[in-house]
């Protein structure tokens, strides 16, 4: 039963990635999974339930990726949450480029979207709290405002990546860079120094990504 459920969810992701969410019919999913339509309903449910189950599984993988990064200093811990989110999106890029706009704009995906928001928000909140506990945040700043800025930045950059406005390298470097720039203005001490180092490294990665894109475009024009 567990194997069939995994096969159904894997097939759902493949259909969404290749043909979009509208193509995810129960018949298409059953055929791709080599099960019957009643089996899909019995093991998971209808179309919305399949999407919710797929997102639940992906969220669990994201959280497991964070769990493997425990034991870090507060600055590194926060950046590890950003990295884990990017890692999960880049693991299945075609799928997530279809899924992210759906999660952001579809009423049918409201439940799945809320689950993702809660998981990401909770992990970022823990990381910000660790900065506060370590007295790395300056006294005047409201941790809730820092958290909201980080969530908004990461979500907006992920959507730009999904829309094809950033390649994978630019997405990764940009997500780290934006987080560091936000935190440089409200941190102090060793963690401020750590964010400075991370920002400089991400800035260098962004420059390399831009240079690589320019090189690819020149090659494409030359071969046209």
Short mmCIF file of C-alpha atoms in Angstrom, two decimals:
data_model
loop_
_atom_site.label_atom_id
_atom_site.label_comp_id
_atom_site.label_asym_id
_atom_site.label_seq_id
_atom_site.Cartn_x
_atom_site.Cartn_y
_atom_site.Cartn_z
CA UNK A 1 0.00 0.00 0.00
CA UNK A 2 2.80 2.42 0.91
CA UNK A 3 4.62 1.61 -2.32
CA UNK A 4 1.50 2.29 -4.40
CA UNK A 5 0.90 5.56 -2.56
CA UNK A 6 4.45 6.69 -3.29
CA UNK A 7 4.03 5.69 -6.92
CA UNK A 8 0.84 7.73 -7.19
CA UNK A 9 2.49 10.84 -5.70
CA UNK A 10 5.55 10.45 -7.93
CA UNK A 11 3.26 10.16 -10.96
CA UNK A 12 1.31 13.23 -9.85
CA UNK A 13 4.51 15.27 -9.68
CA UNK A 14 5.58 14.03 -13.11
CA UNK A 15 2.24 14.95 -14.69
CA UNK A 16 2.27 18.42 -13.11
CA UNK A 17 5.86 19.00 -14.23
CA UNK A 18 5.30 17.83 -17.79
CA UNK A 19 1.73 18.94 -18.54
CA UNK A 20 0.56 21.25 -15.75
CA UNK A 21 -1.96 20.89 -12.93
CA UNK A 22 -4.98 20.89 -15.25
CA UNK A 23 -3.71 17.66 -16.81
CA UNK A 24 -3.79 15.92 -13.43
CA UNK A 25 -7.00 13.96 -13.86
CA UNK A 26 -7.79 10.87 -11.85
CA UNK A 27 -7.73 8.73 -15.00
CA UNK A 28 -4.36 10.08 -16.13
CA UNK A 29 -2.95 9.64 -12.63
CA UNK A 30 -4.26 6.08 -12.31
CA UNK A 31 -2.84 5.12 -15.72
CA UNK A 32 0.57 6.65 -14.97
CA UNK A 33 0.66 4.95 -11.56
CA UNK A 34 -0.48 1.56 -12.90
CA UNK A 35 -3.41 1.42 -10.46
CA UNK A 36 -7.16 1.83 -10.77
CA UNK A 37 -9.02 5.10 -10.25
CA UNK A 38 -10.76 3.70 -7.11
CA UNK A 39 -7.32 2.85 -5.71
CA UNK A 40 -6.23 6.49 -6.05
CA UNK A 41 -9.35 7.62 -4.22
CA UNK A 42 -8.99 4.96 -1.52
CA UNK A 43 -5.30 5.59 -0.82
CA UNK A 44 -5.24 9.40 -1.11
CA UNK A 45 -8.47 10.98 -2.34
CA UNK A 46 -9.42 13.35 -5.14
CA UNK A 47 -7.30 15.82 -7.07
CA UNK A 48 -6.98 18.38 -4.27
CA UNK A 49 -6.10 15.64 -1.78
CA UNK A 50 -3.39 14.33 -4.12
CA UNK A 51 -1.88 17.81 -4.35
CA UNK A 52 -2.04 18.22 -0.57
CA UNK A 53 -0.40 14.82 -0.02
CA UNK A 54 2.38 15.61 -2.49
CA UNK A 55 3.06 18.96 -0.81
CA UNK A 56 2.98 17.29 2.62
CA UNK A 57 5.64 14.82 1.51
CA UNK A 58 7.80 17.59 0.06
CA UNK A 59 7.43 19.66 3.21
CA UNK A 60 8.58 16.70 5.30
CA UNK A 61 11.67 16.39 3.10
CA UNK A 62 12.36 20.13 3.53
CA UNK A 63 12.12 19.77 7.32
CA UNK A 64 14.39 16.72 7.26
CA UNK A 65 16.95 18.75 5.34
CA UNK A 66 16.89 21.36 8.09
CA UNK A 67 17.14 18.71 10.80
CA UNK A 68 20.40 17.47 9.28
CA UNK A 69 21.85 20.98 9.78
CA UNK A 70 21.30 21.20 13.55
CA UNK A 71 24.11 22.32 15.86
CA UNK A 72 25.06 25.43 13.89
CA UNK A 73 25.62 28.94 15.18
CA UNK A 74 22.52 31.18 14.87
CA UNK A 75 23.63 32.93 11.67
CA UNK A 76 24.52 29.65 9.97
CA UNK A 77 21.30 28.10 11.25
CA UNK A 78 19.16 30.79 9.66
CA UNK A 79 20.97 30.55 6.34
CA UNK A 80 20.58 26.77 6.49
CA UNK A 81 16.78 27.22 6.45
CA UNK A 82 17.11 29.34 3.30
CA UNK A 83 19.44 26.75 1.77
CA UNK A 84 17.11 23.85 2.62
CA UNK A 85 14.20 25.61 0.93
CA UNK A 86 16.25 26.29 -2.21
CA UNK A 87 17.63 22.73 -2.21
CA UNK A 88 14.11 21.28 -2.23
CA UNK A 89 12.94 23.53 -5.07
CA UNK A 90 15.99 22.75 -7.20
CA UNK A 91 15.56 19.01 -6.61
CA UNK A 92 12.51 19.00 -8.93
CA UNK A 93 12.73 22.29 -10.85
CA UNK A 94 10.17 21.62 -13.59
CA UNK A 95 7.61 20.47 -11.04
CA UNK A 96 8.12 23.39 -8.69
CA UNK A 97 8.08 25.95 -11.50
CA UNK A 98 4.54 24.75 -12.18
CA UNK A 99 3.55 24.28 -8.55
CA UNK A 100 4.66 27.60 -7.03
CA UNK A 101 2.39 29.85 -9.13
CA UNK A 102 -0.45 27.42 -8.42
CA UNK A 103 0.15 27.62 -4.67
CA UNK A 104 0.33 31.40 -4.75
CA UNK A 105 -2.81 32.04 -6.77
CA UNK A 106 -5.23 29.11 -6.66
CA UNK A 107 -8.07 28.83 -4.16
CA UNK A 108 -7.99 25.06 -4.63
CA UNK A 109 -4.41 25.00 -3.34
CA UNK A 110 -5.15 27.08 -0.22
CA UNK A 111 -4.69 24.14 2.15
CA UNK A 112 -1.39 23.08 0.60
CA UNK A 113 -0.19 26.68 0.56
CA UNK A 114 -1.01 27.11 4.25
CA UNK A 115 0.96 23.96 5.11
CA UNK A 116 4.03 25.22 3.27
CA UNK A 117 3.73 28.67 4.85
CA UNK A 118 3.46 27.21 8.34
CA UNK A 119 6.46 24.92 7.90
CA UNK A 120 8.74 27.56 6.40
CA UNK A 121 7.53 30.26 8.78
CA UNK A 122 8.05 28.04 11.83
CA UNK A 123 11.63 27.18 10.87
CA UNK A 124 12.51 30.80 10.10
CA UNK A 125 10.90 31.85 13.39
CA UNK A 126 13.05 29.35 15.29
CA UNK A 127 16.17 30.68 13.59
CA UNK A 128 15.27 34.31 14.34
CA UNK A 129 14.54 33.33 17.97
CA UNK A 130 17.99 31.76 18.20
CA UNK A 131 19.51 35.04 17.01
CA UNK A 132 17.52 36.87 19.65
CA UNK A 133 18.50 34.43 22.41
CA UNK A 134 22.17 34.82 21.44
CA UNK A 135 21.77 38.64 21.71
CA UNK A 136 22.74 38.85 18.06
CA UNK A 137 19.72 41.01 17.20
CA UNK A 138 20.00 44.71 17.99
CA UNK A 139 17.76 45.80 20.85
CA UNK A 140 15.42 48.07 18.88
CA UNK A 141 14.32 45.63 16.18
CA UNK A 142 11.10 43.61 16.37
CA UNK A 143 11.85 39.93 15.62
CA UNK A 144 8.42 39.56 13.99
CA UNK A 145 9.32 42.24 11.45
CA UNK A 146 12.59 40.47 10.64
CA UNK A 147 10.72 37.21 10.19
CA UNK A 148 8.14 38.77 7.87
CA UNK A 149 10.85 40.37 5.72
CA UNK A 150 12.68 37.07 5.35
CA UNK A 151 9.53 35.17 4.44
CA UNK A 152 8.46 37.77 1.88
CA UNK A 153 11.89 37.93 0.26
CA UNK A 154 12.27 34.18 -0.06
CA UNK A 155 8.75 33.73 -1.41
CA UNK A 156 9.12 36.51 -3.97
CA UNK A 157 12.48 35.24 -5.18
CA UNK A 158 11.13 31.69 -5.51
CA UNK A 159 8.28 32.99 -7.67
CA UNK A 160 10.71 34.93 -9.88
CA UNK A 161 12.75 31.76 -10.29
CA UNK A 162 9.59 29.80 -11.13
CA UNK A 163 8.75 32.41 -13.78
CA UNK A 164 12.16 31.89 -15.40
CA UNK A 165 13.55 35.28 -14.35
CA UNK A 166 16.45 33.64 -12.47
CA UNK A 167 18.44 30.54 -13.29
CA UNK A 168 19.25 28.04 -10.54
CA UNK A 169 22.62 29.55 -9.60
CA UNK A 170 21.20 33.07 -9.43
CA UNK A 171 18.27 31.82 -7.36
CA UNK A 172 20.51 30.17 -4.77
CA UNK A 173 22.93 33.07 -4.50
CA UNK A 174 20.16 35.67 -4.52
CA UNK A 175 18.17 33.96 -1.76
CA UNK A 176 21.22 33.94 0.50
CA UNK A 177 22.25 37.47 -0.45
CA UNK A 178 18.85 39.00 0.30
CA UNK A 179 18.63 37.25 3.66
CA UNK A 180 22.10 38.46 4.59
CA UNK A 181 21.41 42.05 3.56
CA UNK A 182 18.27 42.10 5.73
CA UNK A 183 20.09 40.70 8.73
CA UNK A 184 23.19 42.87 8.40
CA UNK A 185 21.05 45.86 9.33
CA UNK A 186 19.70 44.33 12.54
CA UNK A 187 22.46 42.07 13.93
CA UNK A 188 25.63 42.56 15.92
CA UNK A 189 28.67 40.66 17.15
CA UNK A 190 29.88 37.35 15.75
CA UNK A 191 26.69 36.64 13.86
CA UNK A 192 26.86 40.04 12.15
CA UNK A 193 30.37 39.11 11.03
CA UNK A 194 29.10 35.74 9.79
CA UNK A 195 26.35 37.41 7.76
CA UNK A 196 28.92 39.80 6.28
CA UNK A 197 31.08 36.89 5.11
CA UNK A 198 28.08 35.06 3.72
CA UNK A 199 26.85 38.18 1.91
CA UNK A 200 30.21 38.72 0.25
CA UNK A 201 30.36 35.09 -0.85
CA UNK A 202 26.80 35.25 -2.22
CA UNK A 203 27.58 38.48 -4.02
CA UNK A 204 30.54 36.82 -5.72
CA UNK A 205 28.29 33.89 -6.69
CA UNK A 206 25.74 36.31 -8.15
CA UNK A 207 28.43 37.94 -10.27
CA UNK A 208 29.60 34.56 -11.54
CA UNK A 209 26.01 33.59 -12.37
CA UNK A 210 25.50 36.83 -14.34
CA UNK A 211 28.78 36.33 -16.20
CA UNK A 212 27.76 32.78 -17.07
CA UNK A 213 24.38 33.94 -18.39
CA UNK A 214 26.07 36.60 -20.54
CA UNK A 215 28.46 33.98 -21.90
CA UNK A 216 25.58 31.65 -22.76
CA UNK A 217 23.67 34.45 -24.52
CA UNK A 218 26.75 35.43 -26.55
CA UNK A 219 27.21 31.80 -27.61
CA UNK A 220 23.56 31.56 -28.59
CA UNK A 221 23.75 34.72 -30.68
CA UNK A 222 26.93 33.51 -32.36
CA UNK A 223 25.32 30.21 -33.34
CA UNK A 224 22.07 31.79 -34.56
#
